[in-house]
Amino acid sequence: MKEETFNELLASVKEAVAISKGEAQPSRVWHIAQVEPAAIKQTVSTPNPVIMNVLQR
């Protein structure tokens, strides 16, 4: 691994640790809505095992 790439990776890990400890704020935050499998199943005519496989990814 190139030294420059390693240093970028190391800086990212240090930033992640600081964020997890509450010492720094993340630059972005995503809010993902809760999935409703029953509602999806009613609107999509796909067998249940296929739907569950997709939702578990």
PDB file of C-alpha atoms in Angstrom:
ATOM      1  CA  MET A   1       0.000   0.000   0.000  1.00  0.00           C
ATOM      2  CA  LYS A   2       1.292   3.437  -0.850  1.00  0.00           C
ATOM      3  CA  GLU A   3       2.233   5.579   2.123  1.00  0.00           C
ATOM      4  CA  GLU A   4      -0.124   8.361   1.022  1.00  0.00           C
ATOM      5  CA  THR A   5      -3.047   5.926   0.825  1.00  0.00           C
ATOM      6  CA  PHE A   6      -2.169   4.455   4.214  1.00  0.00           C
ATOM      7  CA  ASN A   7      -2.019   7.918   5.802  1.00  0.00           C
ATOM      8  CA  GLU A   8      -5.465   8.783   4.379  1.00  0.00           C
ATOM      9  CA  LEU A   9      -6.873   5.521   5.723  1.00  0.00           C
ATOM     10  CA  LEU A  10      -5.286   6.094   9.138  1.00  0.00           C
ATOM     11  CA  ALA A  11      -6.730   9.618   9.293  1.00  0.00           C
ATOM     12  CA  SER A  12     -10.175   8.230   8.442  1.00  0.00           C
ATOM     13  CA  VAL A  13      -9.950   5.624  11.196  1.00  0.00           C
ATOM     14  CA  LYS A  14      -8.859   8.238  13.729  1.00  0.00           C
ATOM     15  CA  GLU A  15     -11.765  10.454  12.673  1.00  0.00           C
ATOM     16  CA  ALA A  16     -14.204   7.521  13.025  1.00  0.00           C
ATOM     17  CA  VAL A  17     -12.952   6.823  16.540  1.00  0.00           C
ATOM     18  CA  ALA A  18     -13.316  10.493  17.505  1.00  0.00           C
ATOM     19  CA  ILE A  19     -16.880  10.535  16.132  1.00  0.00           C
ATOM     20  CA  SER A  20     -17.805   7.335  17.984  1.00  0.00           C
ATOM     21  CA  LYS A  21     -16.470   8.835  21.243  1.00  0.00           C
ATOM     22  CA  GLY A  22     -18.450  12.043  20.677  1.00  0.00           C
ATOM     23  CA  GLU A  23     -15.274  14.100  20.314  1.00  0.00           C
ATOM     24  CA  ALA A  24     -16.077  15.105  16.708  1.00  0.00           C
ATOM     25  CA  GLN A  25     -19.180  15.571  14.585  1.00  0.00           C
ATOM     26  CA  PRO A  26     -19.732  13.536  11.402  1.00  0.00           C
ATOM     27  CA  SER A  27     -19.689  15.499   8.160  1.00  0.00           C
ATOM     28  CA  ARG A  28     -22.876  13.725   6.984  1.00  0.00           C
ATOM     29  CA  VAL A  29     -25.727  11.863   8.655  1.00  0.00           C
ATOM     30  CA  TRP A  30     -28.226   9.594   6.921  1.00  0.00           C
ATOM     31  CA  HIS A  31     -31.653   8.782   8.337  1.00  0.00           C
ATOM     32  CA  ILE A  32     -33.092   5.596   6.880  1.00  0.00           C
ATOM     33  CA  ALA A  33     -36.786   4.926   7.265  1.00  0.00           C
ATOM     34  CA  GLN A  34     -37.839   1.633   8.788  1.00  0.00           C
ATOM     35  CA  VAL A  35     -38.805  -0.980   6.197  1.00  0.00           C
ATOM     36  CA  GLU A  36     -42.323  -2.434   6.309  1.00  0.00           C
ATOM     37  CA  PRO A  37     -42.045  -5.898   4.686  1.00  0.00           C
ATOM     38  CA  ALA A  38     -45.803  -6.555   4.826  1.00  0.00           C
ATOM     39  CA  ALA A  39     -46.594  -3.336   2.942  1.00  0.00           C
ATOM     40  CA  ILE A  40     -43.978  -4.112   0.317  1.00  0.00           C
ATOM     41  CA  LYS A  41     -45.292  -7.651  -0.117  1.00  0.00           C
ATOM     42  CA  GLN A  42     -48.826  -6.343  -0.723  1.00  0.00           C
ATOM     43  CA  THR A  43     -47.688  -4.003  -3.501  1.00  0.00           C
ATOM     44  CA  VAL A  44     -45.209  -6.341  -5.211  1.00  0.00           C
ATOM     45  CA  SER A  45     -46.234  -9.641  -6.750  1.00  0.00           C
ATOM     46  CA  THR A  46     -42.977 -11.402  -5.851  1.00  0.00           C
ATOM     47  CA  PRO A  47     -42.708 -14.569  -3.755  1.00  0.00           C
ATOM     48  CA  ASN A  48     -41.988 -13.937  -0.050  1.00  0.00           C
ATOM     49  CA  PRO A  49     -38.515 -15.632   0.013  1.00  0.00           C
ATOM     50  CA  VAL A  50     -37.312 -13.306  -2.764  1.00  0.00           C
ATOM     51  CA  ILE A  51     -38.537 -10.205  -0.917  1.00  0.00           C
ATOM     52  CA  MET A  52     -36.961 -11.299   2.367  1.00  0.00           C
ATOM     53  CA  ASN A  53     -33.659 -12.002   0.618  1.00  0.00           C
ATOM     54  CA  VAL A  54     -33.588  -8.455  -0.770  1.00  0.00           C
ATOM     55  CA  LEU A  55     -34.576  -6.831   2.554  1.00  0.00           C
ATOM     56  CA  GLN A  56     -31.917  -8.705   4.531  1.00  0.00           C
ATOM     57  CA  ARG A  57     -29.023  -7.290   2.505  1.00  0.00           C
TER      58      ARG A  57
END
